[in-house]
C-alpha cells in the first residue's frame, strides 16, 4: 500500500502552499518486508542514485533496518522516502515499537575491532553496518505510522545528495 503525504506549511502569502517537502510511505508485509523494501527502494532511487555501488550499499542498509524491525518490534512496518523539492533526501524504516533510545545508542556506540571472531557481540552488528555504510548520517526518532496513526520508531538515514557527497569528500581528505 502506498501513502503519499504532503506536510502543510504556512501559505506563501498568495493563498498557495509551497510544495517543498513530501513524504512517500509504503506499508510492508511482515512475511517478506525486507525483500519488498529493497524492491521499492531500488525502484524509487535508481535514477536519483546513479552510482550502483552507493545504491547497493543503501539497499543493504534498508534490508538491515527492516530485518531488525521485523525481528524486534511489532507490526505494522513502513518504508518512507522524504523529498525536498522533489529530490529524495532521507529514508526511514518505521515500526510500532518503542526502541528509539536503545537503537540510537547502538548506532552511536564506538566500534571496537575484536581480537577474535568469537568476541563479536551477538547483536547489533546490523546497526554497525548501517552506521558504516551511511557514514554516520543516521539516527532514530519518534513518529506516527502513516497507515495507522499509532506512535512508533523511525530509524532514518540520509540519502547522498550533492551536499552529502561534498561532506564525505571533505572528511576523507581531513580526518
Short mmCIF file of C-alpha atoms in Angstrom, two decimals:
data_model
loop_
_atom_site.label_atom_id
_atom_site.label_comp_id
_atom_site.label_asym_id
_atom_site.label_seq_id
_atom_site.Cartn_x
_atom_site.Cartn_y
_atom_site.Cartn_z
CA UNK A 1 0.00 0.00 0.00
CA UNK A 2 1.37 3.42 -0.99
CA UNK A 3 0.65 6.50 1.09
CA UNK A 4 1.56 10.00 -0.12
CA UNK A 5 1.73 12.74 2.45
CA UNK A 6 2.47 16.40 1.95
CA UNK A 7 3.05 18.27 5.22
CA UNK A 8 1.07 21.50 5.27
CA UNK A 9 3.43 24.51 5.65
CA UNK A 10 2.30 28.10 6.08
CA UNK A 11 0.85 29.68 2.94
CA UNK A 12 3.32 31.68 0.85
CA UNK A 13 1.21 34.82 1.03
CA UNK A 14 -0.54 34.19 -2.30
CA UNK A 15 -3.03 31.63 -0.99
CA UNK A 16 -0.88 28.77 -2.35
CA UNK A 17 1.08 26.25 -0.36
CA UNK A 18 4.72 25.79 -1.36
CA UNK A 19 5.43 22.21 -2.48
CA UNK A 20 8.78 21.79 -0.82
CA UNK A 21 8.51 18.72 1.41
CA UNK A 22 6.80 15.47 0.54
CA UNK A 23 6.81 12.02 2.03
CA UNK A 24 6.03 8.75 0.31
CA UNK A 25 5.34 5.75 2.55
CA UNK A 26 4.71 2.09 1.83
CA UNK A 27 3.24 -0.43 4.26
CA UNK A 28 5.47 -3.51 4.32
CA UNK A 29 4.07 -7.05 4.65
CA UNK A 30 5.51 -8.77 7.75
CA UNK A 31 6.32 -12.03 5.94
CA UNK A 32 8.58 -10.55 3.26
CA UNK A 33 9.11 -6.98 4.45
CA UNK A 34 12.87 -6.83 3.78
CA UNK A 35 12.57 -8.11 0.21
CA UNK A 36 9.68 -5.74 -0.56
CA UNK A 37 11.53 -2.77 0.97
CA UNK A 38 14.64 -3.48 -1.15
CA UNK A 39 12.50 -3.66 -4.31
CA UNK A 40 10.70 -0.40 -3.54
CA UNK A 41 13.91 1.36 -2.56
CA UNK A 42 15.74 0.32 -5.73
CA UNK A 43 12.75 1.16 -7.97
CA UNK A 44 12.42 4.63 -6.46
CA UNK A 45 16.09 5.61 -6.34
CA UNK A 46 17.76 4.09 -9.39
CA UNK A 47 17.58 7.40 -11.28
CA UNK A 48 18.50 9.61 -8.30
CA UNK A 49 21.47 7.47 -7.21
CA UNK A 50 23.16 6.54 -10.48
CA UNK A 51 26.25 5.09 -8.75
CA UNK A 52 25.39 1.37 -8.47
CA UNK A 53 27.81 0.87 -5.55
CA UNK A 54 26.09 3.56 -3.48
CA UNK A 55 22.68 2.15 -4.35
CA UNK A 56 23.83 -1.37 -3.40
CA UNK A 57 25.20 -0.12 -0.05
CA UNK A 58 22.00 1.74 0.80
CA UNK A 59 19.91 -1.25 -0.22
CA UNK A 60 21.86 -3.25 2.38
CA UNK A 61 21.07 -0.52 4.93
CA UNK A 62 17.35 -0.78 4.15
CA UNK A 63 17.49 -4.55 4.41
CA UNK A 64 19.27 -4.43 7.78
CA UNK A 65 16.81 -1.90 9.22
CA UNK A 66 13.72 -3.76 8.03
CA UNK A 67 15.10 -7.09 9.22
CA UNK A 68 15.74 -5.58 12.67
CA UNK A 69 12.26 -4.05 12.75
CA UNK A 70 10.52 -7.33 11.90
CA UNK A 71 12.71 -9.27 14.34
CA UNK A 72 12.49 -6.97 17.36
CA UNK A 73 9.45 -4.69 17.01
CA UNK A 74 5.73 -5.14 16.50
CA UNK A 75 3.99 -4.53 13.16
CA UNK A 76 2.98 -2.58 11.19
CA UNK A 77 6.13 -1.66 9.26
CA UNK A 78 6.66 1.16 6.78
CA UNK A 79 9.34 2.30 4.37
CA UNK A 80 9.32 6.06 3.82
CA UNK A 81 11.15 8.39 1.47
CA UNK A 82 11.26 12.07 2.34
CA UNK A 83 11.65 14.51 -0.53
CA UNK A 84 12.81 18.13 -0.53
CA UNK A 85 11.92 19.98 -3.73
CA UNK A 86 11.13 16.56 -5.28
CA UNK A 87 14.64 15.26 -4.51
CA UNK A 88 14.71 12.23 -2.17
CA UNK A 89 16.88 13.19 0.79
CA UNK A 90 16.08 10.73 3.58
CA UNK A 91 14.81 7.19 4.00
CA UNK A 92 13.10 5.81 7.09
CA UNK A 93 12.07 2.39 8.30
CA UNK A 94 9.22 2.69 10.78
CA UNK A 95 7.74 0.15 13.18
CA UNK A 96 5.25 0.21 16.04
CA UNK A 97 7.95 -0.39 18.67
CA UNK A 98 9.38 1.88 21.32
CA UNK A 99 13.08 1.36 20.71
CA UNK A 100 14.37 4.82 19.84
CA UNK A 101 16.72 5.16 22.83
CA UNK A 102 18.26 1.70 22.51
CA UNK A 103 18.61 1.89 18.71
CA UNK A 104 20.17 5.35 18.89
CA UNK A 105 22.66 4.05 21.49
CA UNK A 106 23.58 1.10 19.24
CA UNK A 107 24.00 3.39 16.22
CA UNK A 108 26.30 5.78 18.12
CA UNK A 109 28.49 3.36 20.09
CA UNK A 110 32.14 3.19 19.11
CA UNK A 111 33.03 0.20 17.00
CA UNK A 112 35.90 -1.73 18.51
CA UNK A 113 37.58 -4.33 16.34
CA UNK A 114 37.62 -7.64 18.23
CA UNK A 115 40.80 -9.64 18.54
CA UNK A 116 38.97 -12.88 17.73
CA UNK A 117 35.87 -13.64 15.67
CA UNK A 118 34.30 -15.25 18.75
CA UNK A 119 34.50 -11.87 20.53
CA UNK A 120 31.91 -10.29 18.22
CA UNK A 121 28.80 -9.24 20.11
CA UNK A 122 25.79 -11.43 19.30
CA UNK A 123 23.53 -8.46 18.47
CA UNK A 124 23.87 -5.02 16.99
CA UNK A 125 26.15 -5.89 14.08
CA UNK A 126 23.46 -4.84 11.59
CA UNK A 127 23.30 -1.37 13.12
CA UNK A 128 27.10 -1.10 12.91
CA UNK A 129 26.78 -1.88 9.20
CA UNK A 130 24.13 0.85 8.93
CA UNK A 131 26.41 3.39 10.64
CA UNK A 132 29.36 2.43 8.45
CA UNK A 133 27.52 2.45 5.11
CA UNK A 134 25.76 5.77 5.87
CA UNK A 135 28.95 7.35 7.26
CA UNK A 136 27.06 8.14 10.45
CA UNK A 137 24.25 10.02 8.66
CA UNK A 138 21.58 8.02 10.53
CA UNK A 139 19.50 8.13 13.68
CA UNK A 140 16.15 7.48 15.32
CA UNK A 141 13.08 9.47 16.20
CA UNK A 142 9.56 9.01 17.48
CA UNK A 143 6.95 9.23 14.78
CA UNK A 144 3.40 8.26 13.90
CA UNK A 145 2.81 5.49 11.40
CA UNK A 146 1.08 6.82 8.29
CA UNK A 147 -1.16 3.78 7.90
CA UNK A 148 -2.49 3.57 11.48
CA UNK A 149 -1.56 6.80 13.25
CA UNK A 150 -0.05 4.89 16.16
CA UNK A 151 3.18 6.01 17.80
CA UNK A 152 6.30 4.19 16.67
CA UNK A 153 10.02 4.33 15.99
CA UNK A 154 11.61 5.61 12.79
CA UNK A 155 15.20 4.70 12.01
CA UNK A 156 16.38 7.10 9.32
CA UNK A 157 19.39 7.62 7.11
CA UNK A 158 20.24 10.45 4.78
CA UNK A 159 20.49 9.79 1.08
CA UNK A 160 23.62 11.08 -0.66
CA UNK A 161 22.78 14.44 -2.16
CA UNK A 162 25.46 16.74 -3.59
CA UNK A 163 25.98 18.37 -0.15
CA UNK A 164 26.30 14.93 1.47
CA UNK A 165 28.92 13.88 -1.10
CA UNK A 166 30.90 17.09 -0.51
CA UNK A 167 30.83 16.41 3.25
CA UNK A 168 32.15 12.87 2.70
CA UNK A 169 34.92 14.12 0.40
CA UNK A 170 35.96 16.72 2.98
CA UNK A 171 36.04 14.09 5.74
CA UNK A 172 38.16 11.74 3.65
CA UNK A 173 40.75 14.44 2.97
CA UNK A 174 40.74 15.88 6.53
CA UNK A 175 40.49 13.10 9.11
#
